[in-house]
PDB file of C-alpha atoms in Angstrom:
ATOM      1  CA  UNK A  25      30.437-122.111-187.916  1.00  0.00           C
ATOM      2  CA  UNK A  26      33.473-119.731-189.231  1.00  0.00           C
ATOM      3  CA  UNK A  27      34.718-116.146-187.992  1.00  0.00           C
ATOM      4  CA  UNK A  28      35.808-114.092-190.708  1.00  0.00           C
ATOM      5  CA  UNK A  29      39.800-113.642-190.730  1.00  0.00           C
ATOM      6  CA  UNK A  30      42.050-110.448-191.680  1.00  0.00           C
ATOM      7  CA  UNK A  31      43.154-110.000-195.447  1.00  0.00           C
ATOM      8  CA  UNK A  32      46.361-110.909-196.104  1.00  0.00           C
ATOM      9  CA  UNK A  33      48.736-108.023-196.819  1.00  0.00           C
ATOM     10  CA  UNK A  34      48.646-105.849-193.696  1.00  0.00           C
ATOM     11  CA  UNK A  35      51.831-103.436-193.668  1.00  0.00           C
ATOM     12  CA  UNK A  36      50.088 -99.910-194.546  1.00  0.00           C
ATOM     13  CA  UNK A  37      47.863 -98.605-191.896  1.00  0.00           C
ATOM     14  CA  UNK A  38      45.610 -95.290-192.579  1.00  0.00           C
ATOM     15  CA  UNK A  39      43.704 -92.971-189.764  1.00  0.00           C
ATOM     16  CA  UNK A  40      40.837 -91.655-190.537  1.00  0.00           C
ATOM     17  CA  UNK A  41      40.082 -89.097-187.250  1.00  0.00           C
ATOM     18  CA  UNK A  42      42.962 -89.265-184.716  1.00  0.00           C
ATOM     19  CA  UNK A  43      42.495 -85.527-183.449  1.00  0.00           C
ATOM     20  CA  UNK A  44      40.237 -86.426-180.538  1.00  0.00           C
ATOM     21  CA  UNK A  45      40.787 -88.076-177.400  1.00  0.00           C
ATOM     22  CA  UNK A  46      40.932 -91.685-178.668  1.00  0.00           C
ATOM     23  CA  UNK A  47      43.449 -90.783-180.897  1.00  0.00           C
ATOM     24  CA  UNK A  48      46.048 -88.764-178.651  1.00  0.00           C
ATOM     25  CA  UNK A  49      46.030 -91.923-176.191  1.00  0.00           C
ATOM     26  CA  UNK A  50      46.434 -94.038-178.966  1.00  0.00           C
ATOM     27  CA  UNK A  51      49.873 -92.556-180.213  1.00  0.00           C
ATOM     28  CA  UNK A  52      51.892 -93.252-177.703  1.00  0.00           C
ATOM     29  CA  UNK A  53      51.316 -97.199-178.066  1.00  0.00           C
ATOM     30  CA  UNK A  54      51.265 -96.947-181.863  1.00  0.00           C
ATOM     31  CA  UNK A  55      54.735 -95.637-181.902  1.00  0.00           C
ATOM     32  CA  UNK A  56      55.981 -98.810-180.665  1.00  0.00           C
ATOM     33  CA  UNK A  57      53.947-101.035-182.969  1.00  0.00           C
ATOM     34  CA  UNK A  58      56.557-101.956-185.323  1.00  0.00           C
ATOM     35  CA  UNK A  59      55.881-102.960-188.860  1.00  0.00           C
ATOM     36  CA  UNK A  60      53.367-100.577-190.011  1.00  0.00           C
ATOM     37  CA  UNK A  61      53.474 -97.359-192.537  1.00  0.00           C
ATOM     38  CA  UNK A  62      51.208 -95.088-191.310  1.00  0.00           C
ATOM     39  CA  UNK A  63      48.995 -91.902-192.414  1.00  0.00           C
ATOM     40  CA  UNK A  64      46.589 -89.887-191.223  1.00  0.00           C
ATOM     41  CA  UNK A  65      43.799 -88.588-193.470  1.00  0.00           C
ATOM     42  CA  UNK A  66      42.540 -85.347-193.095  1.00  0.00           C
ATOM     43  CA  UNK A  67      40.160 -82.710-194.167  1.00  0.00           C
ATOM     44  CA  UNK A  68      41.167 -79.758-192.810  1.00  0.00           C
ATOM     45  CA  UNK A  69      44.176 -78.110-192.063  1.00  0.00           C
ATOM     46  CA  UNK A  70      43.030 -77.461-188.598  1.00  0.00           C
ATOM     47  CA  UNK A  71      43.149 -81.294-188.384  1.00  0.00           C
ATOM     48  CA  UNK A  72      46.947 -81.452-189.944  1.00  0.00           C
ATOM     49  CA  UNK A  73      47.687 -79.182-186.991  1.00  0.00           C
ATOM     50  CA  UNK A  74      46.938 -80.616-184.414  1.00  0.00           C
ATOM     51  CA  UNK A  75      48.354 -83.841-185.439  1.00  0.00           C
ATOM     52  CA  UNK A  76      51.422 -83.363-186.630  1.00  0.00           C
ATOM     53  CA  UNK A  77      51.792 -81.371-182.808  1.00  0.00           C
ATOM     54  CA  UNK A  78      51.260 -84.514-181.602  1.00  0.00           C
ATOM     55  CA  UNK A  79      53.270 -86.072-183.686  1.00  0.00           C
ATOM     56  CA  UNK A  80      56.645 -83.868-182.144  1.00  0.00           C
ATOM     57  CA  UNK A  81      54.963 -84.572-178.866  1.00  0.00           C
ATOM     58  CA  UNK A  82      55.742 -88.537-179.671  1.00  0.00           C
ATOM     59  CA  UNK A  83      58.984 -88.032-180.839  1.00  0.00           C
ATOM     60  CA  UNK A  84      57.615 -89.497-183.938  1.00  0.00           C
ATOM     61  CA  UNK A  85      58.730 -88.475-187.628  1.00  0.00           C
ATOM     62  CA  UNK A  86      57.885 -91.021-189.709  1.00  0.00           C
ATOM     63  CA  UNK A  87      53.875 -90.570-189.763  1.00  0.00           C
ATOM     64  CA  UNK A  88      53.014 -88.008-192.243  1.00  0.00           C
ATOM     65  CA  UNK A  89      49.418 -86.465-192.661  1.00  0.00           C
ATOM     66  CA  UNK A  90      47.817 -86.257-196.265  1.00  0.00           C
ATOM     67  CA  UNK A  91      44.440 -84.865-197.497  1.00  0.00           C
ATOM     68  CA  UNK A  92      44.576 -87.146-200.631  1.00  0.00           C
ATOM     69  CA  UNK A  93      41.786 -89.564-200.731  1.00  0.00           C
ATOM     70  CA  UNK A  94      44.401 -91.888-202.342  1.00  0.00           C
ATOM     71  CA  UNK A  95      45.884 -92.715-199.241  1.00  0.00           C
ATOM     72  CA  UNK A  96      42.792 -94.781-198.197  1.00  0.00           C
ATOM     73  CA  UNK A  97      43.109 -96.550-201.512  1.00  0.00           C
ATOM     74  CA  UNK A  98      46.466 -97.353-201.052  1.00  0.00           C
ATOM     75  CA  UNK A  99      46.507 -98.414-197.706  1.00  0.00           C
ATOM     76  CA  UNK A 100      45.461-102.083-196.600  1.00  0.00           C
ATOM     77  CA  UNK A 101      44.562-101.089-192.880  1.00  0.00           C
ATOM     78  CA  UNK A 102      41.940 -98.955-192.119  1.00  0.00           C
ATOM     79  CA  UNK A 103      41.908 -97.423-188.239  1.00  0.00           C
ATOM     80  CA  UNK A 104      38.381 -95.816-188.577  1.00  0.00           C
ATOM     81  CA  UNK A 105      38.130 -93.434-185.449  1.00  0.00           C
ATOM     82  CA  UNK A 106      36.257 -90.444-186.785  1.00  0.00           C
ATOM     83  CA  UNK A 107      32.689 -89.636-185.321  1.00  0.00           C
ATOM     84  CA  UNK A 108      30.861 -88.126-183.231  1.00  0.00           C
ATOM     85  CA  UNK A 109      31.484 -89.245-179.840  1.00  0.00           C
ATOM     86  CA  UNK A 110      28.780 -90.573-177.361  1.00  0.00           C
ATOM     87  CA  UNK A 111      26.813 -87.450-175.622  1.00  0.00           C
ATOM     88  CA  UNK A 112      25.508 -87.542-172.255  1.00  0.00           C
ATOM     89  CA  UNK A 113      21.754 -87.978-172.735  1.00  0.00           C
ATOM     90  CA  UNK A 114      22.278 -89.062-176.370  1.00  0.00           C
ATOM     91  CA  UNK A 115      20.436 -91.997-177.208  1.00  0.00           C
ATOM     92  CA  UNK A 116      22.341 -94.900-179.456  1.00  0.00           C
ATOM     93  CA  UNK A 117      20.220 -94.959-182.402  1.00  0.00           C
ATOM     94  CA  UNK A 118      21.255 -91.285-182.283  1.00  0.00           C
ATOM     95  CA  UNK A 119      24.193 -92.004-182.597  1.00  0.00           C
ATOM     96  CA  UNK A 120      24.062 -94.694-185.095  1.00  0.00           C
ATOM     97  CA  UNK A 121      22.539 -92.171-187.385  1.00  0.00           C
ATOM     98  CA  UNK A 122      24.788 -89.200-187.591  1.00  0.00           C
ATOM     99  CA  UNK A 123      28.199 -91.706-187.558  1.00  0.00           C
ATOM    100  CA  UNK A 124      26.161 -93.406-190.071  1.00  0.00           C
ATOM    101  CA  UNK A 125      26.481 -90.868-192.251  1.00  0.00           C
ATOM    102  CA  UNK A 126      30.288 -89.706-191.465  1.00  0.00           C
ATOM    103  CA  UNK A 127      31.183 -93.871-192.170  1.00  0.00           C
ATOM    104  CA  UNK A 128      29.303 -93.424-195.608  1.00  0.00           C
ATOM    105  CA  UNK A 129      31.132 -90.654-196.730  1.00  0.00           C
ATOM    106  CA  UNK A 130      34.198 -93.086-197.027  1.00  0.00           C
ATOM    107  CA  UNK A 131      32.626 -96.272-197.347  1.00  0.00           C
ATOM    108  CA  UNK A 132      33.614 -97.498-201.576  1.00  0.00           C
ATOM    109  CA  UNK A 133      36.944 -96.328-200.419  1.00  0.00           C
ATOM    110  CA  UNK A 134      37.472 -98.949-197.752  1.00  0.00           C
ATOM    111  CA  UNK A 135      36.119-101.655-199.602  1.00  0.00           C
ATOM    112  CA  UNK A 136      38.804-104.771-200.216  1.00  0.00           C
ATOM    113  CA  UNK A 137      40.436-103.810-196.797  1.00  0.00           C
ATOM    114  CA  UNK A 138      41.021-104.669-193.197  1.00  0.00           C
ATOM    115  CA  UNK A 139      38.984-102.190-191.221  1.00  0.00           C
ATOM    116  CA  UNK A 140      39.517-101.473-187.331  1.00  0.00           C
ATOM    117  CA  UNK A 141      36.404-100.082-186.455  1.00  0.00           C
ATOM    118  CA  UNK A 142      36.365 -97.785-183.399  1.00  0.00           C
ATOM    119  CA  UNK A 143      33.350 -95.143-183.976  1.00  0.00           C
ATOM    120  CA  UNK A 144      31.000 -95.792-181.955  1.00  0.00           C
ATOM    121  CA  UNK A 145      28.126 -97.692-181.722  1.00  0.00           C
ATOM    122  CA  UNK A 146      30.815 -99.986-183.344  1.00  0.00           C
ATOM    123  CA  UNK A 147      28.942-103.317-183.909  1.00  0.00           C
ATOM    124  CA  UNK A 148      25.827-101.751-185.366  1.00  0.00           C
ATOM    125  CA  UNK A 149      28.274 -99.563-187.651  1.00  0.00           C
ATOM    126  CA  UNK A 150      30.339-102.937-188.732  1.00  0.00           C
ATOM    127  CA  UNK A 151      27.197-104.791-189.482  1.00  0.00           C
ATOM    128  CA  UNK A 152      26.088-101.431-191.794  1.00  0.00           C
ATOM    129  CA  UNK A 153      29.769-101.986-193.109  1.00  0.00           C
ATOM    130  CA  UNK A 154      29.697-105.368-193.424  1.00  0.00           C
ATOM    131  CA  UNK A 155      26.240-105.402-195.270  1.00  0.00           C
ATOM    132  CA  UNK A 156      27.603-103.081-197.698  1.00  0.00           C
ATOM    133  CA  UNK A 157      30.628-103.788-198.553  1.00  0.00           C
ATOM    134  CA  UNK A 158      33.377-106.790-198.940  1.00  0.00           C
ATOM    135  CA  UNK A 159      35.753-105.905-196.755  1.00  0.00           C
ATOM    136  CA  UNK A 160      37.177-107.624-193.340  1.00  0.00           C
ATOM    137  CA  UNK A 161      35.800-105.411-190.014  1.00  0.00           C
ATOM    138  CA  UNK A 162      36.548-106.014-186.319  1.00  0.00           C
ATOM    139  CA  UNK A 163      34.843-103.442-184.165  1.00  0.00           C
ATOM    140  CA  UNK A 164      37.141-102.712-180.565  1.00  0.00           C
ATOM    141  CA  UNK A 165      34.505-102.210-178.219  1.00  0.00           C
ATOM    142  CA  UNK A 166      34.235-105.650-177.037  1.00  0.00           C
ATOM    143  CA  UNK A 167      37.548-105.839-176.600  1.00  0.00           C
ATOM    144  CA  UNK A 168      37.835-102.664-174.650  1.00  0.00           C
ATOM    145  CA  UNK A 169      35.333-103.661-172.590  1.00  0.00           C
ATOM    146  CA  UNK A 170      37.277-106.679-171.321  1.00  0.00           C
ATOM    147  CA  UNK A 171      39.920-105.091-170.946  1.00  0.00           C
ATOM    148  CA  UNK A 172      38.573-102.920-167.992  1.00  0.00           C
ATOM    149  CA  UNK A 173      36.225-105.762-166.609  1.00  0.00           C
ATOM    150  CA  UNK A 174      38.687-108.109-166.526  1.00  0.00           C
ATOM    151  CA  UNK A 175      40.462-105.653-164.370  1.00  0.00           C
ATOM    152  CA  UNK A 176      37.730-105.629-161.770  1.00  0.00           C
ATOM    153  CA  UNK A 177      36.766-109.182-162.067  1.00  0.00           C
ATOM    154  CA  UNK A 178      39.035-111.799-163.724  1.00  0.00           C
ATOM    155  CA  UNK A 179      36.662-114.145-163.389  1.00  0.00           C
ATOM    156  CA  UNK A 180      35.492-113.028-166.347  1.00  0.00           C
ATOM    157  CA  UNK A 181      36.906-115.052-169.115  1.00  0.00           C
ATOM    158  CA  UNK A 182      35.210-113.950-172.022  1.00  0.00           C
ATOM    159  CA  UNK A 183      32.158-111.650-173.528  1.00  0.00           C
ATOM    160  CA  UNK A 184      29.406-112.310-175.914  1.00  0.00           C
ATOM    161  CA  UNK A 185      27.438-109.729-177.465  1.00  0.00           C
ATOM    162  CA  UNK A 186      27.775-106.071-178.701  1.00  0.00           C
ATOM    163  CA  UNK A 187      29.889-102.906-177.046  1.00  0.00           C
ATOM    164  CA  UNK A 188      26.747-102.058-175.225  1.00  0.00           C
ATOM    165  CA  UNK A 189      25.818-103.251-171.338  1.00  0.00           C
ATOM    166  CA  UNK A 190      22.656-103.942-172.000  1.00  0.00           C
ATOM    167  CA  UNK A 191      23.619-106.437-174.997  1.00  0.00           C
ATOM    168  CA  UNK A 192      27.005-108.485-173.420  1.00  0.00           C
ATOM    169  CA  UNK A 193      26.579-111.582-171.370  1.00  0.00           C
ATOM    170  CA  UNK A 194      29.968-112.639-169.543  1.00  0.00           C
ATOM    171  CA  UNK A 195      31.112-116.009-168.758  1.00  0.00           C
ATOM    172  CA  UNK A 196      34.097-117.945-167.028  1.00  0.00           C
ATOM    173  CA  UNK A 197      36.526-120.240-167.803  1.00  0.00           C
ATOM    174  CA  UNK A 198      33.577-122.980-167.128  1.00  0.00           C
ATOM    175  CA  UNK A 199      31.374-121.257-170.404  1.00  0.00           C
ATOM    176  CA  UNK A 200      28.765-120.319-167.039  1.00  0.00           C
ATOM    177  CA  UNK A 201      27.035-117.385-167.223  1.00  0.00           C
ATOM    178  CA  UNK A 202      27.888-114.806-164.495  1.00  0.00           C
ATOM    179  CA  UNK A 203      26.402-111.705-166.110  1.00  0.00           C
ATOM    180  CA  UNK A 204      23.259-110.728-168.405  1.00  0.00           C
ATOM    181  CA  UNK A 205      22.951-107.570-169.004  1.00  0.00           C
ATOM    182  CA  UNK A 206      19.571-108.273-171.068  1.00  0.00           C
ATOM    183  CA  UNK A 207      18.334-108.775-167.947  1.00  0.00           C
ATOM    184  CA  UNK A 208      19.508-105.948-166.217  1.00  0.00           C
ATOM    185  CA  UNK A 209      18.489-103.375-167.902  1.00  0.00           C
ATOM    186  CA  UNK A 210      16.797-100.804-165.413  1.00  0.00           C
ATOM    187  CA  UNK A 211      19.638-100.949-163.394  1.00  0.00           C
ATOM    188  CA  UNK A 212      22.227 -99.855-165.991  1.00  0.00           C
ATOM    189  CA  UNK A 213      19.543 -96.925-166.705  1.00  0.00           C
ATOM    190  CA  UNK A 214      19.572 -96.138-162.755  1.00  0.00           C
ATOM    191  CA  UNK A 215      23.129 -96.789-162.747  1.00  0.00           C
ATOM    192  CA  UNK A 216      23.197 -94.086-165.645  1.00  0.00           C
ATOM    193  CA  UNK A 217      20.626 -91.113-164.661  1.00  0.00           C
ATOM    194  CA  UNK A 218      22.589 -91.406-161.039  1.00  0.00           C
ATOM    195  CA  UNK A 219      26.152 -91.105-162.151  1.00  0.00           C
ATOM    196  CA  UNK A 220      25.602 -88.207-164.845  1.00  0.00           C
ATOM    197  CA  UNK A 221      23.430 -86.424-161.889  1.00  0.00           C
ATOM    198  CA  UNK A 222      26.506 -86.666-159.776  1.00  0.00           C
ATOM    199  CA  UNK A 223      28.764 -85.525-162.521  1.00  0.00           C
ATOM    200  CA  UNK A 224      26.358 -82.430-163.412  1.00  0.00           C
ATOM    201  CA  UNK A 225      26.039 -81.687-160.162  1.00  0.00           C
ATOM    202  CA  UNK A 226      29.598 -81.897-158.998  1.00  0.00           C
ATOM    203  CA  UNK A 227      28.905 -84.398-156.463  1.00  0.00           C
ATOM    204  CA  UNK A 228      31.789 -86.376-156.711  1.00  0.00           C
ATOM    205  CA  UNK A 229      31.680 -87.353-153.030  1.00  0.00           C
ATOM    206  CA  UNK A 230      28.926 -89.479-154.233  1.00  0.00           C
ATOM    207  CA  UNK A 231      30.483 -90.376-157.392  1.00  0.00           C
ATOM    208  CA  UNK A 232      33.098 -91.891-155.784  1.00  0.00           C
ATOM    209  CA  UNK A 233      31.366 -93.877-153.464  1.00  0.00           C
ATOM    210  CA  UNK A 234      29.515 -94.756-156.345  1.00  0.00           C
ATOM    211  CA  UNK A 235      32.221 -95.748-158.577  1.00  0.00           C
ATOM    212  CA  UNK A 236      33.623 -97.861-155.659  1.00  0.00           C
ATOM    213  CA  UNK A 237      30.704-100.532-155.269  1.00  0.00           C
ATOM    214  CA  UNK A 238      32.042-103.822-155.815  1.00  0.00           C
ATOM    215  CA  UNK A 239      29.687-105.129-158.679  1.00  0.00           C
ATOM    216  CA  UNK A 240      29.511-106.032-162.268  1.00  0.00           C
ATOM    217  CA  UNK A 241      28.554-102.169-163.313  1.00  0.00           C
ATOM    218  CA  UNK A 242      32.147-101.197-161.722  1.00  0.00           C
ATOM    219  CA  UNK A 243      33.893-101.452-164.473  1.00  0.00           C
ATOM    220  CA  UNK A 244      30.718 -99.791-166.876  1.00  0.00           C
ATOM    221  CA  UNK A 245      30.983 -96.820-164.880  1.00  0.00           C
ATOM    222  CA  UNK A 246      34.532 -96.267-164.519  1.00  0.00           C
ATOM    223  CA  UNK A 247      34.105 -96.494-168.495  1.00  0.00           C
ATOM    224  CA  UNK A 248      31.089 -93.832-168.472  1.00  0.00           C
ATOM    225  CA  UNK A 249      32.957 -91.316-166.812  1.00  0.00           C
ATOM    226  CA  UNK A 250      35.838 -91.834-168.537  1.00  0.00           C
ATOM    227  CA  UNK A 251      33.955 -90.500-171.496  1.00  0.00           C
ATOM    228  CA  UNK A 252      31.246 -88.007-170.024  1.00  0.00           C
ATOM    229  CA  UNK A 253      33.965 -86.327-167.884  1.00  0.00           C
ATOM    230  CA  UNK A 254      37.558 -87.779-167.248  1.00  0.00           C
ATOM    231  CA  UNK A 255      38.269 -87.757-171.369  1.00  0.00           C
ATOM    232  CA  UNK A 256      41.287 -90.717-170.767  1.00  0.00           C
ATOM    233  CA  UNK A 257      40.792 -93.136-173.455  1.00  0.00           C
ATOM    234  CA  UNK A 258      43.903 -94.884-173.006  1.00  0.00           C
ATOM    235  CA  UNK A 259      42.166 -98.611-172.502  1.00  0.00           C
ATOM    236  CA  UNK A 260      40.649 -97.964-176.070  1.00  0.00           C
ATOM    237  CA  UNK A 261      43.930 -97.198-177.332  1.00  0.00           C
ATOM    238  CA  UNK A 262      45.553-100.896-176.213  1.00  0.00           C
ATOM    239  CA  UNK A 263      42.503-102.440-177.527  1.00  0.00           C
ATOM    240  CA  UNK A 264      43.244-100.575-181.077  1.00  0.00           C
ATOM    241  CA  UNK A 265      47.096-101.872-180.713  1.00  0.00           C
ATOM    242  CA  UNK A 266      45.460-105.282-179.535  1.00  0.00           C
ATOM    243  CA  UNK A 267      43.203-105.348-183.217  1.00  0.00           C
ATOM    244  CA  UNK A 268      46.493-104.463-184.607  1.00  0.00           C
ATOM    245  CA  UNK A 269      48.330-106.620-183.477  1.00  0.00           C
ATOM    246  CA  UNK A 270      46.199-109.413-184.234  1.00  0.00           C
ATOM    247  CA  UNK A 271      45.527-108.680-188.253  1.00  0.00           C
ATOM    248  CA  UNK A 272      49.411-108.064-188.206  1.00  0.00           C
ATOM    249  CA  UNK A 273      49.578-112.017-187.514  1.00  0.00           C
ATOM    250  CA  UNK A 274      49.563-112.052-183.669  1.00  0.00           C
ATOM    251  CA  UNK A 275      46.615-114.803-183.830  1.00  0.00           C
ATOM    252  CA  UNK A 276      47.661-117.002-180.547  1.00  0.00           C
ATOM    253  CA  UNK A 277      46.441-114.998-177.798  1.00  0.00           C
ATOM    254  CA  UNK A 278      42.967-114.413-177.346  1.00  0.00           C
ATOM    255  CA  UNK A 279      41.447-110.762-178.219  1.00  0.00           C
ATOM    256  CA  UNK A 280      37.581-109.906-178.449  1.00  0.00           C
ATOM    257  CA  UNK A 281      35.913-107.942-181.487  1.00  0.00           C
ATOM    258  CA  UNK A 282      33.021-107.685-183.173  1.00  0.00           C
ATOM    259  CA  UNK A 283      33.410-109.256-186.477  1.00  0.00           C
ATOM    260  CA  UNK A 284      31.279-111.384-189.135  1.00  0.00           C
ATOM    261  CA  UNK A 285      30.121-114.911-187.415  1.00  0.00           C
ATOM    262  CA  UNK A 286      28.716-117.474-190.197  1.00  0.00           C
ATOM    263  CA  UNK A 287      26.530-119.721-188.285  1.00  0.00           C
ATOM    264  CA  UNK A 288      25.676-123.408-189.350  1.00  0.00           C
ATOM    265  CA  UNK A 289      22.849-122.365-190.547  1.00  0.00           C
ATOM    266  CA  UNK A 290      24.625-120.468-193.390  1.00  0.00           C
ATOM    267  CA  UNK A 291      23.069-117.178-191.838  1.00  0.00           C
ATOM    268  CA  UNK A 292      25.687-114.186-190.731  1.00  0.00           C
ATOM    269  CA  UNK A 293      25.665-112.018-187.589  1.00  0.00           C
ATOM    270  CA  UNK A 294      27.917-109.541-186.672  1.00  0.00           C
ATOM    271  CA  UNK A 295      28.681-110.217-183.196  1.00  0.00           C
ATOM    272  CA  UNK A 296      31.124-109.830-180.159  1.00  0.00           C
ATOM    273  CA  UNK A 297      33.096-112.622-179.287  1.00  0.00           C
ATOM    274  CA  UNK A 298      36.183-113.949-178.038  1.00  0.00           C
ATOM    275  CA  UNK A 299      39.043-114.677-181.164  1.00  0.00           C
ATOM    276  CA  UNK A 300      41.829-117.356-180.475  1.00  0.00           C
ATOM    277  CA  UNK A 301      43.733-118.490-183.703  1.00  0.00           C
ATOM    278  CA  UNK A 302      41.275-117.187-185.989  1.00  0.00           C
ATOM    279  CA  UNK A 303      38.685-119.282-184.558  1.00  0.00           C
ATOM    280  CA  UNK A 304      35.874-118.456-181.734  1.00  0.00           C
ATOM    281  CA  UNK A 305      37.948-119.318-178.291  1.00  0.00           C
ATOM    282  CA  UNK A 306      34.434-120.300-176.774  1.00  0.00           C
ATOM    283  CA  UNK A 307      32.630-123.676-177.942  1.00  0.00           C
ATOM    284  CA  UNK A 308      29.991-122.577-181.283  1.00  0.00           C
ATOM    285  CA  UNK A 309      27.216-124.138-179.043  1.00  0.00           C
ATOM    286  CA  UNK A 310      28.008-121.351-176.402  1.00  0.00           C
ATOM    287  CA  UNK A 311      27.515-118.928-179.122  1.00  0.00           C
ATOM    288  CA  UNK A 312      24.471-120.716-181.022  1.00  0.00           C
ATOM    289  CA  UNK A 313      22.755-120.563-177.213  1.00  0.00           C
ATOM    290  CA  UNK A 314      23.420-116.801-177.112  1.00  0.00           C
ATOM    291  CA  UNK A 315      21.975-116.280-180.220  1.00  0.00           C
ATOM    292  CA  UNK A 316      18.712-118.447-179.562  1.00  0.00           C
ATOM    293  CA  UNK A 317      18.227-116.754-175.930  1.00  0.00           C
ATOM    294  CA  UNK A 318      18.572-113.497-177.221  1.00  0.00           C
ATOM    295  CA  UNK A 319      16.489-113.641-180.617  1.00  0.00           C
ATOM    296  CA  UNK A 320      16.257-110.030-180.700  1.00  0.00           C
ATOM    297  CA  UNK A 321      20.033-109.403-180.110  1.00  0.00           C
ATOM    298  CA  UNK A 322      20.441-111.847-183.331  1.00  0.00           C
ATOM    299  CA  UNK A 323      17.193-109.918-185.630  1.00  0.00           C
ATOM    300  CA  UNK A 324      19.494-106.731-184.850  1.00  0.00           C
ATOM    301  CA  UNK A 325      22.892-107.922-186.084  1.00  0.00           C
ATOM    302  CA  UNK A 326      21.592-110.405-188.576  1.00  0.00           C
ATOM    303  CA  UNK A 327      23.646-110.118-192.489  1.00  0.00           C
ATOM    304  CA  UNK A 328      21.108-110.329-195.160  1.00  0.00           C
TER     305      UNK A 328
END
């Protein structure tokens, strides 16, 4: 069983998006990530606007903007954060479909590269990019994910599956299970219907009592209204700096992405799991037992 690993030359990074929320949390850490050229792509001068305001906001003068396709081609980093972002009631297949779409429209002009995948829904968009073209892909949500549960549980040591609840199973340090969300699937969607109905509503009494419960879905519903309603993205920004970081060379310390997973089988999946050294930091029989439990989790993500 192998992981696929970052290309090689990784000192040009490009942006493609950056005007949302995601990307105005993200600046502030990327301005102390040493090592990196960067540009933003744009399409619009709407889009050069606003960015290069936020650019004088970070004290930062080196980035420059360019609506030249060429700056994809010439870059070896790709920070892919343009999309639409998850709605309220939207569904994910939704979703899938109109980000599909937005991906394509740059897809030959990514291919050879690293690509930092942060539109969501991230691993079913890597294993579209993946299937399509040769290029390394590492999708954050997994990562970002960890980040805030490990916050409300470090227990947690690590996360298999995709950057959806209702596809990640956690385990601790002893490879145990302590999570499934396969299995827990009406509960998310009550979790869900309940929190937007306090959000609509203005409850936020109940919200908060809400947000407080001491359970797994603490951390998933911090993250939900984060994005329906609170618009801070800054965890998703250190997970960006974290994928950074690690195709950069930082390979030591353990990181979770989604990312191309050749099983001993010779089949591919394009999964979320733990990274350590460019190799999977959990045992490959953890991961094979995943993938056997959750058959249609693997029919999903599966690389022809």
């Amino acid at each position: 069983m192998r992981i696929s690993t970052p290309r090689k030359s990784t000192s040009t990074l490009c942006v493609i998006g950056g005007t949302g929320h995601v990307g105005q949390s993200l600046m502030s850490l990327l301005g102390a990530c040493e090592g990196w050229g960067v540009v933003f792509y744009v399409e619009s001068h709407e889009q050069a606007c606003r960015l290069e305001c936020s650019f004088q906001d970070h004290l930062v003068q080196k980035w420059r903007v360019s609506f030249d396709q060429a700056s994809i081609i010439n870059s070896d980093t790709i920070l892919f954060i343009a999309g639409t972002k998850t709605a309220a009631q939207g569904s994910k297949n939704d979703l899938f479909t109109s980000n599909k779409k937005i991906i394509g429209h740059y897809l030959q002009l990514m291919s050879g590269k690293n690509i930092i995948l942060v539109t969501n829904p991230c691993t079913q968009l890597g294993w579209y990019i993946e299937s399509t073209i040769d290029a390394f892909t590492i999708g954050v949500g997994v990562q970002n994910d960890y980040n805030r549960l490990s916050y409300q549980n470090p227990d947690v040591d690590y996360i298999l599956g995709a950057h959806n609840i209702q596809e990640q199973v956690f385990y601790d340090a002893q490879e145990m299970c302590v999570f499934d969300g396969f299995s827990n699937a009406e509960i998310y969607k009550s979790h869900r219907e309940a929190q937007d109905r306090y959000v609509s509503d203005r409850l936020f009494d109940l919200l908060r009592k809400n947000l407080r419960q001491d359970e797994y879905f603490k951390w998933w519903k911090m993250q939900r209204y984060h994005s329906v309603a609170n618009y801070s993205s800054y965890s998703c920004g250190r997970a960006i700096i974290q994928a950074l970081n690690y195709i950069g060379g930082a390979r030591e310390r353990k990181i979770h992405g989604e990312v191309r997973v050749t099983l001993t089988s010779g089949e591919s999946v394009f999964v979320g799991v733990p990274i350590c050294n460019d190799k999977l930091y959990c045992t490959p029989q953890s991961l094979e037992l995943f993938l056997k439990a959750k058959e249609e989790y693997f029919e999903k993500y599966r690389l022809s």
